[in-house]
Amino acid sequence: MLVALILYLRPVPWAGDKLNVEQQVVDSAKPQVCVHTLLENEVEESKILRSLELVREMGASTIVQFFPWAYAEPEAGAYSWGIADRIVRHARLQGLRVIARLGLVPEWARADDAPRATTLNYLPESSFSYFADYAAAFAQRFAGEVERIIIWNEPNLSFEWGYRPVDPAAYVRLLRISYGRVKAANPDAVVLAGALAPTLEPPGSAAGMNEVDFLKAMYRHGASAYFDALAIHTYGFLDPPAAQPKLNQLNFRRAELLRDVMLAHGDGRKPAYITESGWNDHPRWTGAVRPSQRAAYTLRAFQFVEDKWDWVESLCIWAFRFPADTFSHPDNYTLVNAEFLPKPIYFELQAYARDWARPEAAWLPRPVEA
Amino acid sequence: MRWKPKLTSLVAALAGLLLFGIVLRHYWPPSRSLAFPRGTIIVGVDASYAPFALDDGESLQGLDVDLATAVAGEIGLPLRFANIGHYGLYDALISAEVDLLISALRIDPNRMEDVRYSLPYFDNGLVLVAPADSALPDANALTGKGIAFEFASSADSFIRAWQTQGIQLERLPYELPQYALDSLRLGRADAALVDATAYLLYQSEQENWESDHSYVSHVPLAIAVRADNVDAWKLVNGALSALKDKDELARILVKWL
């Protein structure tokens, strides 16, 4: 009885100490294959491990992972790296390269004279320096392990800018101060700018600014000196991957319009990382294609990058898995469902990345009247 | 020594007042002007998701659009829609860009620090479907049955869980939920497992086919209100209850599903 009581009351080790994993190596013939993971809200370490094992087994060698500032510095100056340490450790053990996306503002850094409630994307100018401190602390802590760092996410959308009018000049000021501090903390760090959302918002829209105009404005405000590579978000929506890019259309090759802006400003030597991409296959969403089309388009997109876009380092699919289903159309961007069930596109990508024979169809043919 | 009883009395009186205030606040009728200080109800909706809300280029149409209109009518205030992408909905609510979200949102326990959800207006859980002339199987009577479903969907996860529990059934995976229902209608499957929206839409298009269904999981859809806007939450729940009592909610659901 006493032994049972002692066993019951003994201190439980932190979950970070529980899972010992042997070093793994990614078996992949396609180094561009990358996925965007969402591990920051996983409570159970085993789910982080399972997600990253599935990423490795699929043949992706790189992940984009969000590292929320609000989780790492809940109180000013007091860093808490537990969540980030756990994710980076498991990624390293699976042999995966990590591209870090930084954002999500702690409450203390949002406290200014805002006239109303603020969201976690609200970063007042007075806190730019604090964000840069976090970026530098992150770069220093993970030097040698995480060398690519994205500064903010989709600043050309009002809601990603704290529901304020978007402001390319302010974003460049954030980039400038962050770039300097990250480089001081880790001179080998590669600072990625942009991660702009593909959008057709017209001039003057309250919702945002189209990404091509936003990037041009960034250059006008001197952004070129403050980033080493551009992070691009490009989605296929209803178009196949080879469809021509147009200013008034959202499709995969719209990324070329951003590349043209880089070239026009003498930044052709800088690479790009497509840190979000993919097609959606929800049966009732207006921006979706069928699951079989999604798989085919995604494979052709990877081939397109390999054949024609030598300026792209990685093509990262949004998103590998959500920790919980949304029960809405975003679920149909994932490669693995919340219960770790791989979708057909997972096996197609695995065959592509690992140079295997294509898998047999996962489903039965559509039933027809006799 | 005489100050202690006075202090105790004062504290007790204050506590009583506080308790009275809380009780009064709870039962006091909600205020429209506190709930919607702009005098208009602004509803955030992702108008890209059939049949709940779609933008046809001129106006918004759909179940959620009709529901929002009916709720605003019950509350007695004009209505304006803000068409927002799915990922921006909750931030729009929290930052008071909008007053309500009516956008096929499931009740999400992880958001309840910032958000109050209304009474559910639709259950989009998984339904087990069978032809009307056959006994609808429950999960315990599926042994030996052929079950059609969308491959790698939540229905697939459910069926795998049944198999793990030892239920020997025949898996019939299809690319789309409507193909699974085709399979059932054409007699290739004994039952289909799909979400309620897919089923109701399919059934509404098949005039000569009768089916029966039962829920095996529940995904309640509800209206989201800021957690601190108790008045709006009460008004919305009152409106939903009135719409339900008048069968108006049922009429809207039948119109779109």
XYZ file of C-alpha atoms in Angstrom:
627
model
C 0.000 0.000 0.000
C 2.779 2.370 1.032
C 4.756 1.496 -2.083
C 1.701 2.141 -4.227
C 1.176 5.494 -2.516
C 4.820 6.473 -3.020
C 4.661 5.441 -6.656
C 1.467 7.443 -7.091
C 2.857 10.569 -5.426
C 6.362 10.475 -6.918
C 7.324 13.520 -8.950
C 6.412 13.065 -12.591
C 9.341 13.984 -14.836
C 8.687 16.733 -17.377
C 7.426 15.181 -20.563
C 10.469 16.560 -22.362
C 12.564 13.980 -20.568
C 10.354 11.049 -21.430
C 10.901 10.142 -25.029
C 14.375 9.118 -25.984
C 14.666 8.761 -29.726
C 17.564 7.575 -31.821
C 18.970 9.945 -34.414
C 17.227 9.451 -37.751
C 18.096 10.431 -41.305
C 15.608 11.624 -43.913
C 15.526 9.407 -46.973
C 14.590 11.777 -49.781
C 15.437 12.273 -53.426
C 13.782 15.707 -53.510
C 15.368 18.275 -51.206
C 12.699 20.897 -51.973
C 9.958 18.892 -50.278
C 8.931 20.685 -47.107
C 5.821 20.928 -44.929
C 4.436 23.522 -42.546
C 3.903 21.899 -39.151
C 1.757 23.236 -36.300
C 3.277 21.666 -33.208
C 3.285 24.677 -30.895
C -0.038 23.784 -29.284
C 0.640 20.079 -28.786
C 0.522 19.210 -25.121
C 1.677 15.616 -25.532
C 5.267 15.101 -26.575
C 4.329 11.808 -28.236
C 2.186 13.713 -30.745
C 5.088 15.979 -31.661
C 7.246 12.916 -32.139
C 4.603 11.094 -34.205
C 4.056 14.145 -36.429
C 7.751 14.550 -37.128
C 8.231 10.826 -37.725
C 5.495 10.985 -40.348
C 7.145 14.045 -41.911
C 10.451 12.187 -42.149
C 8.848 9.008 -43.429
C 7.130 11.049 -46.144
C 10.544 12.206 -47.369
C 10.301 15.887 -46.434
C 13.630 17.177 -45.186
C 12.469 20.622 -44.027
C 9.659 21.946 -41.874
C 8.334 25.447 -41.312
C 7.270 25.732 -37.695
C 5.652 28.594 -35.789
C 7.393 29.684 -32.566
C 5.021 32.081 -30.798
C 6.681 34.936 -28.962
C 3.782 34.967 -26.458
C 4.681 31.414 -25.414
C 8.400 32.098 -25.083
C 8.256 35.405 -23.212
C 4.946 35.560 -21.322
C 6.505 38.132 -19.000
C 8.927 40.770 -20.242
C 12.498 39.561 -20.131
C 11.646 36.124 -18.686
C 12.112 33.569 -21.428
C 10.565 30.133 -21.239
C 11.939 27.909 -23.979
C 10.336 24.586 -23.044
C 7.980 24.337 -26.005
C 10.532 25.522 -28.556
C 13.276 23.296 -27.125
C 11.069 20.246 -27.362
C 10.096 20.881 -30.974
C 13.626 21.717 -32.137
C 15.048 18.684 -30.331
C 12.613 16.291 -31.956
C 13.090 17.870 -35.371
C 16.852 17.444 -35.010
C 16.463 13.812 -33.952
C 14.323 13.146 -37.032
C 16.987 14.745 -39.226
C 14.770 17.671 -40.225
C 15.840 21.233 -41.038
C 13.678 23.865 -39.336
C 12.564 27.196 -40.774
C 11.240 29.232 -37.854
C 8.290 31.558 -38.226
C 8.121 34.138 -35.434
C 5.079 36.102 -34.296
C 2.193 36.242 -31.785
C 2.592 39.141 -29.382
C 2.477 38.637 -25.589
C -0.049 40.728 -23.736
C 2.578 42.911 -22.039
C 3.942 43.990 -25.430
C 0.490 44.936 -26.711
C -0.239 47.319 -23.856
C -0.281 50.766 -25.386
C -3.056 53.280 -25.880
C -5.043 51.059 -28.254
C -8.664 52.206 -28.155
C -10.069 48.677 -28.063
C -9.214 45.072 -27.399
C -6.184 43.889 -29.322
C -5.440 40.550 -30.908
C -2.302 38.471 -30.624
C -1.160 39.942 -33.949
C -1.201 43.530 -32.654
C 2.357 44.845 -32.388
C 2.576 48.560 -31.577
C 5.611 50.383 -32.924
C 6.805 50.909 -29.355
C 7.233 47.136 -29.077
C 9.156 46.551 -32.325
C 12.346 46.539 -30.300
C 10.971 43.918 -27.911
C 10.041 41.683 -30.835
C 13.547 42.103 -32.228
C 14.942 41.102 -28.833
C 12.871 37.919 -28.976
C 14.030 37.177 -32.520
C 17.639 37.680 -31.430
C 17.212 35.525 -28.331
C 15.691 32.794 -30.502
C 18.504 33.053 -33.048
C 21.111 32.821 -30.324
C 19.510 29.926 -28.491
C 19.100 27.826 -31.602
C 22.256 28.870 -33.464
C 23.536 25.906 -35.426
C 20.121 24.241 -35.316
C 17.635 26.767 -36.690
C 19.324 29.088 -39.153
C 16.341 30.387 -41.114
C 13.999 32.821 -39.427
C 10.857 34.419 -40.860
C 10.037 37.845 -39.478
C 6.271 38.019 -38.986
C 3.505 36.437 -41.038
C 1.412 37.960 -43.839
C 1.808 41.626 -42.832
C -0.155 42.590 -45.960
C -3.395 41.409 -44.329
C -5.103 43.691 -41.852
C -5.987 40.874 -39.465
C -2.380 39.640 -39.422
C -1.347 43.220 -38.575
C -3.614 43.371 -35.536
C -6.684 44.578 -37.436
C -5.033 47.851 -38.361
C -4.455 49.244 -41.847
C -1.487 47.426 -43.349
C 1.699 49.481 -43.449
C 4.667 48.367 -45.588
C 6.883 51.137 -44.164
C 6.197 49.997 -40.599
C 6.875 46.385 -41.570
C 10.222 47.425 -43.038
C 11.062 49.219 -39.769
C 10.261 45.975 -37.920
C 12.397 44.056 -40.402
C 15.301 46.501 -40.049
C 15.512 46.348 -36.282
C 14.979 42.561 -36.227
C 17.581 41.934 -38.933
C 20.289 43.819 -37.071
C 19.692 42.057 -33.786
C 19.323 38.572 -35.276
C 22.588 38.969 -37.202
C 24.330 40.208 -34.071
C 23.089 37.154 -32.181
C 23.903 34.666 -34.933
C 25.817 35.947 -37.979
C 24.961 32.725 -39.856
C 21.227 33.233 -39.530
C 19.259 33.672 -42.752
C 16.544 36.288 -42.257
C 13.420 35.728 -44.353
C 11.076 38.627 -45.055
C 7.602 38.827 -46.424
C 5.594 35.653 -46.021
C 3.004 37.816 -47.752
C -0.492 36.464 -48.244
C -1.669 35.982 -51.822
C -4.623 38.327 -52.115
C -6.452 40.429 -54.699
C -7.382 43.207 -52.273
C -7.759 46.416 -54.278
C -6.012 49.686 -53.344
C -7.596 51.240 -50.280
C -9.108 47.971 -49.059
C -9.520 47.746 -45.301
C -8.719 44.034 -45.460
C -5.211 44.366 -46.859
C -2.988 45.037 -49.854
C -2.150 42.674 -52.689
C 1.230 41.123 -52.091
C 2.870 42.404 -55.277
C 2.158 46.041 -54.398
C 3.169 45.399 -50.810
C 6.552 43.989 -51.866
C 7.141 46.940 -54.192
C 6.374 49.278 -51.295
C 8.760 47.348 -49.077
C 11.545 47.953 -51.571
C 10.659 51.662 -51.807
C 11.154 51.843 -48.042
C 14.577 50.232 -48.222
C 13.749 46.619 -47.311
C 16.458 45.147 -49.535
C 19.196 45.698 -46.974
C 17.271 43.880 -44.257
C 16.558 40.398 -45.536
C 18.543 37.507 -46.999
C 15.702 35.603 -48.663
C 12.042 36.079 -49.417
C 9.357 33.889 -47.885
C 6.498 33.400 -50.348
C 2.977 32.100 -49.843
C 1.395 30.844 -53.041
C -1.699 28.661 -53.337
C -3.161 26.961 -56.372
C -6.858 27.404 -55.632
C -8.737 26.206 -58.740
C -5.892 26.466 -61.252
C -3.416 23.730 -62.168
C 0.192 24.555 -61.265
C 1.295 25.537 -64.766
C -1.460 28.162 -65.218
C -0.044 31.535 -66.222
C 0.420 34.070 -63.439
C -1.775 37.156 -63.595
C -2.138 40.143 -61.310
C -5.889 39.615 -61.086
C -5.785 35.871 -60.409
C -4.703 33.752 -57.474
C -2.751 30.697 -58.560
C 0.494 28.835 -57.943
C 2.713 30.702 -60.421
C 1.713 34.040 -58.920
C 5.007 33.568 -57.034
C 6.695 34.628 -60.279
C 5.201 38.101 -59.909
C 7.027 38.478 -56.603
C 10.209 37.147 -58.177
C 9.882 39.785 -60.893
C 9.736 42.487 -58.222
C 12.889 41.084 -56.609
C 14.678 41.059 -59.972
C 13.552 44.621 -60.748
C 15.182 45.752 -57.508
C 18.452 43.931 -58.037
C 17.724 41.132 -55.553
C 18.053 38.278 -58.027
C 20.883 36.723 -56.042
C 18.593 36.144 -53.083
C 16.691 32.839 -52.965
C 13.040 32.362 -52.094
C 11.418 29.852 -49.806
C 7.796 29.009 -50.512
C 6.776 28.624 -46.900
C 3.066 28.049 -47.563
C 1.477 26.417 -50.579
C -0.941 23.751 -51.692
C -4.435 23.003 -52.866
C -7.574 22.371 -50.833
C -9.940 19.455 -51.512
C -12.985 20.212 -49.384
C -16.147 19.024 -51.156
C -18.013 22.299 -50.550
C -15.416 25.100 -50.406
C -15.388 27.452 -53.380
C -11.579 27.458 -53.585
C -11.204 23.681 -53.619
C -10.472 20.971 -56.180
C -11.131 17.238 -55.894
C -8.778 15.099 -53.774
C -7.342 13.372 -56.851
C -6.759 16.749 -58.527
C -5.151 18.063 -55.379
C -2.652 15.211 -55.308
C -1.883 15.515 -59.019
C -1.524 19.306 -58.907
C 0.719 19.154 -55.862
C 3.096 16.674 -57.490
C 3.200 18.741 -60.666
C 3.946 21.840 -58.618
C 6.972 20.150 -57.061
C 8.133 19.053 -60.495
C 7.629 22.593 -61.802
C 9.809 23.988 -59.026
C 12.474 21.383 -59.677
C 12.497 22.034 -63.424
C 11.968 25.794 -63.672
C 12.416 27.691 -60.429
C 16.064 27.387 -59.483
C 15.574 30.392 -57.211
C 13.301 28.406 -54.869
C 15.005 26.536 -52.027
C 11.957 24.819 -50.539
C 8.298 24.292 -51.344
C 6.405 23.841 -48.091
C 2.892 22.459 -48.050
C 0.354 24.059 -45.736
C -0.269 22.215 -43.508
C 1.015 18.851 -42.376
C -1.555 18.273 -39.620
C -3.764 20.291 -37.291
C -3.735 19.328 -33.597
C -7.545 19.237 -33.722
C -9.972 19.242 -36.609
C -11.691 22.544 -37.398
C -14.593 20.613 -38.979
C -14.492 23.159 -41.784
C -12.671 23.637 -45.059
C -9.198 24.383 -43.574
C -9.002 20.691 -42.578
C -8.727 19.875 -46.264
C -5.345 21.526 -46.631
C -3.703 18.944 -44.378
C -1.719 15.868 -45.403
C -2.533 13.908 -42.241
C -5.726 14.249 -40.233
C -5.869 15.046 -36.527
C -5.902 11.319 -35.700
C -2.633 10.850 -37.673
C -4.429 9.206 -40.579
C -2.441 9.989 -43.745
C -4.489 11.172 -46.713
C -3.894 9.866 -50.244
C -1.829 12.971 -51.051
C 0.591 11.961 -48.286
C 1.354 8.664 -50.012
C 1.625 10.365 -53.405
C 4.118 12.875 -52.015
C 6.005 10.107 -50.263
C 6.402 8.192 -53.518
C 7.567 11.377 -55.261
C 10.011 12.434 -52.557
C 11.480 8.993 -52.006
C 11.469 8.007 -55.656
C 9.141 5.101 -55.096
C 6.552 3.695 -57.485
C 3.289 5.608 -57.271
C 0.820 4.043 -54.832
C -2.317 2.311 -56.008
C -5.516 4.340 -55.855
C -6.676 4.589 -52.273
C -10.335 4.669 -53.174
C -12.863 2.763 -55.249
C -14.012 4.171 -58.592
C -17.116 6.348 -58.556
C -20.187 4.093 -58.589
C -22.303 4.429 -61.713
C -25.772 3.199 -62.635
C -25.686 -0.333 -64.046
C -11.760 46.586 20.072
C -15.048 48.167 18.935
C -13.966 48.655 15.320
C -13.996 44.926 14.523
C -17.784 44.426 14.480
C -18.134 47.597 12.357
C -15.561 46.359 9.858
C -17.175 42.935 9.734
C -20.572 44.512 9.110
C -19.133 46.695 6.374
C -17.465 43.754 4.646
C -20.657 41.704 4.910
C -22.706 44.575 3.484
C -20.299 45.023 0.578
C -20.279 41.292 -0.120
C -24.054 41.287 -0.049
C -24.185 44.211 -2.464
C -21.733 42.480 -4.770
C -23.754 39.274 -4.692
C -26.953 41.227 -5.292
C -25.300 42.958 -8.246
C -24.184 39.656 -9.747
C -27.640 38.125 -9.344
C -29.288 41.267 -10.731
C -26.914 41.330 -13.689
C -27.664 37.691 -14.411
C -31.429 38.064 -14.472
C -31.715 41.620 -15.749
C -32.965 41.808 -19.340
C -30.083 42.312 -21.751
C -29.535 45.739 -23.213
C -29.462 46.126 -27.008
C -27.463 49.335 -26.748
C -24.828 47.684 -24.556
C -24.732 44.599 -26.761
C -24.536 46.443 -30.074
C -23.393 50.026 -29.353
C -23.119 50.868 -33.068
C -26.860 50.425 -33.444
C -26.234 47.855 -36.166
C -25.332 44.214 -35.763
C -22.154 43.503 -37.691
C -21.825 39.820 -38.509
C -18.556 38.250 -39.608
C -18.967 35.468 -42.143
C -16.672 33.517 -44.451
C -18.730 33.680 -47.642
C -16.882 30.928 -49.478
C -18.463 27.890 -47.925
C -21.607 26.319 -49.360
C -24.352 26.022 -48.327
C -23.674 28.255 -45.314
C -22.540 31.446 -47.039
C -21.543 32.322 -50.582
C -20.893 35.630 -52.318
C -22.527 35.638 -55.752
C -20.854 38.922 -56.647
C -23.863 41.044 -55.742
C -24.942 39.772 -52.356
C -24.349 37.046 -49.822
C -26.545 33.953 -49.850
C -26.805 30.882 -47.658
C -27.994 29.275 -44.471
C -25.863 31.462 -42.214
C -26.928 34.583 -44.105
C -30.610 33.752 -43.627
C -30.015 32.850 -40.006
C -28.192 36.133 -39.332
C -31.025 38.054 -40.961
C -33.604 36.248 -38.846
C -31.609 36.749 -35.619
C -31.194 40.459 -36.313
C -34.932 40.682 -37.027
C -35.742 39.090 -33.687
C -33.377 41.438 -31.859
C -34.814 44.380 -33.776
C -31.664 45.955 -35.165
C -30.343 46.452 -38.696
C -27.688 44.040 -39.938
C -24.461 44.370 -41.866
C -22.183 41.552 -43.037
C -18.393 41.582 -43.054
C -17.067 38.921 -45.427
C -13.878 37.634 -43.800
C -11.628 34.686 -44.621
C -11.906 31.778 -42.202
C -8.580 32.445 -40.490
C -9.474 36.068 -39.682
C -12.894 35.446 -38.150
C -12.023 35.122 -34.480
C -9.545 38.014 -34.529
C -12.290 40.183 -36.048
C -14.572 39.284 -33.166
C -11.972 39.776 -30.442
C -10.929 43.178 -31.794
C -14.617 44.252 -32.071
C -14.480 44.627 -35.849
C -17.648 42.543 -35.788
C -20.258 41.801 -33.118
C -21.059 38.197 -33.987
C -19.646 35.357 -36.042
C -22.210 33.288 -37.922
C -20.044 31.154 -40.143
C -20.608 27.415 -39.703
C -18.391 27.498 -36.631
C -18.272 24.480 -34.398
C -18.227 25.050 -30.640
C -14.503 25.068 -29.900
C -13.624 24.514 -26.221
C -10.151 25.967 -26.804
C -11.604 29.408 -27.572
C -13.920 29.778 -24.616
C -11.602 32.188 -22.803
C -12.349 34.791 -25.494
C -15.647 33.611 -26.912
C -19.148 32.616 -25.799
C -21.103 30.317 -28.059
C -24.853 30.456 -28.501
C -27.198 27.529 -28.396
C -26.341 25.254 -31.330
C -28.350 25.797 -34.501
C -27.223 22.721 -36.448
C -25.403 19.484 -35.755
C -22.883 18.685 -38.477
C -21.725 15.446 -36.910
C -21.290 12.168 -38.741
C -24.444 10.312 -39.697
C -24.845 6.670 -40.519
C -27.175 6.442 -43.499
C -29.150 3.480 -44.798
C -32.009 3.066 -47.277
C -35.381 3.830 -45.698
C -36.682 0.327 -46.386
C -33.895 -1.361 -44.437
C -33.248 -1.367 -40.728
C -30.767 1.363 -39.929
C -27.766 -0.391 -38.441
C -26.204 0.998 -35.304
C -22.495 0.795 -34.733
C -22.854 -2.469 -32.827
C -24.632 -4.214 -35.691
C -22.198 -3.416 -38.488
C -20.421 -6.778 -38.543
C -20.405 -8.088 -42.066
C -21.831 -4.876 -43.500
C -20.268 -2.839 -46.290
C -19.798 0.762 -45.175
C -19.112 3.496 -47.731
C -17.222 6.635 -46.704
C -14.820 9.328 -47.911
C -11.256 8.052 -47.695
C -9.099 9.682 -44.972
C -11.986 11.789 -43.685
C -13.191 11.917 -40.099
C -15.626 9.140 -41.130
C -12.620 6.984 -42.059
C -11.085 7.596 -38.616
C -14.375 6.580 -37.025
C -14.576 3.370 -39.042
C -10.986 2.491 -38.218
C -11.842 2.958 -34.537
C -14.779 0.546 -34.921
C -12.463 -1.958 -36.585
C -9.973 -1.569 -33.768
C -12.808 -2.434 -31.385
C -13.224 -5.714 -33.258
C -16.155 -4.911 -35.524
C -15.576 -6.868 -38.740
C -16.966 -4.669 -41.498
C -16.191 -4.185 -45.150
C -14.484 -0.866 -45.910
C -15.718 0.882 -49.059
C -13.605 4.056 -49.425
C -14.476 6.709 -52.028
C -12.924 9.944 -53.172
C -15.901 12.110 -52.178
C -18.745 11.760 -49.668
C -21.326 11.981 -52.455
C -19.712 8.948 -54.130
C -20.125 7.051 -50.859
C -23.802 7.987 -50.911
C -24.023 6.991 -54.580
C -22.670 3.615 -53.547
C -25.393 3.249 -50.933
C -28.166 4.424 -53.257
C -27.045 1.999 -55.981
C -26.971 -0.925 -53.585
C -23.209 -1.410 -53.460
C -23.039 -0.613 -49.741
C -25.227 -1.441 -46.751
C -24.649 1.940 -45.122
C -22.687 5.140 -45.593
C -20.950 7.288 -43.009
C -20.752 10.989 -43.971
C -21.189 14.392 -42.332
C -24.751 15.611 -41.889
C -24.418 18.454 -44.407
C -23.191 16.129 -47.161
C -26.050 13.735 -46.427
C -28.828 16.317 -46.339
C -27.593 18.022 -49.522
C -27.399 14.678 -51.310
C -30.816 13.539 -50.128
C -32.386 16.819 -51.256
C -31.113 16.153 -54.796
C -32.430 12.547 -54.913
C -36.194 12.850 -55.119
C -36.724 9.146 -55.864
C -34.552 7.765 -53.106
C -35.568 7.587 -49.486
C -33.099 7.097 -46.705
C -32.840 7.154 -42.964
C -29.998 8.360 -40.762
C -28.755 8.489 -37.207
C -25.959 10.526 -35.665
C -22.841 8.709 -34.487
C -20.953 11.900 -33.521
C -21.879 15.504 -32.855
C -20.375 18.726 -34.216
C -22.670 21.499 -32.986
C -22.510 24.720 -34.994
C -23.187 27.921 -33.088
C -23.000 31.700 -33.185
C -19.879 33.179 -31.549
C -19.970 36.298 -29.372
C -17.150 38.028 -27.456
C -16.892 36.523 -23.978
C -17.383 39.891 -22.274
C -20.493 40.763 -24.288
C -22.993 38.945 -22.109
C -25.866 41.119 -23.336
C -25.258 40.125 -26.962
C -25.017 36.486 -25.974
C -28.359 36.653 -24.150
C -30.024 38.464 -27.037
C -28.730 35.952 -29.581
C -29.858 32.990 -27.496
C -33.239 34.624 -27.026
C -33.533 35.156 -30.767
C -32.531 31.558 -31.536
C -35.061 30.219 -29.057
C -37.796 32.374 -30.588
C -36.844 31.248 -34.089
C -36.926 27.646 -32.954
C -40.323 28.056 -31.292
C -41.753 29.611 -34.453
C -40.248 26.832 -36.640
C -38.354 29.535 -38.500
C -35.019 27.874 -37.752
C -36.300 24.587 -39.155
C -37.558 26.406 -42.250
C -34.108 27.943 -42.858
C -32.377 24.573 -42.413
C -34.763 22.859 -44.824
C -34.351 25.656 -47.382
C -30.580 25.169 -47.600
C -30.140 21.508 -46.707
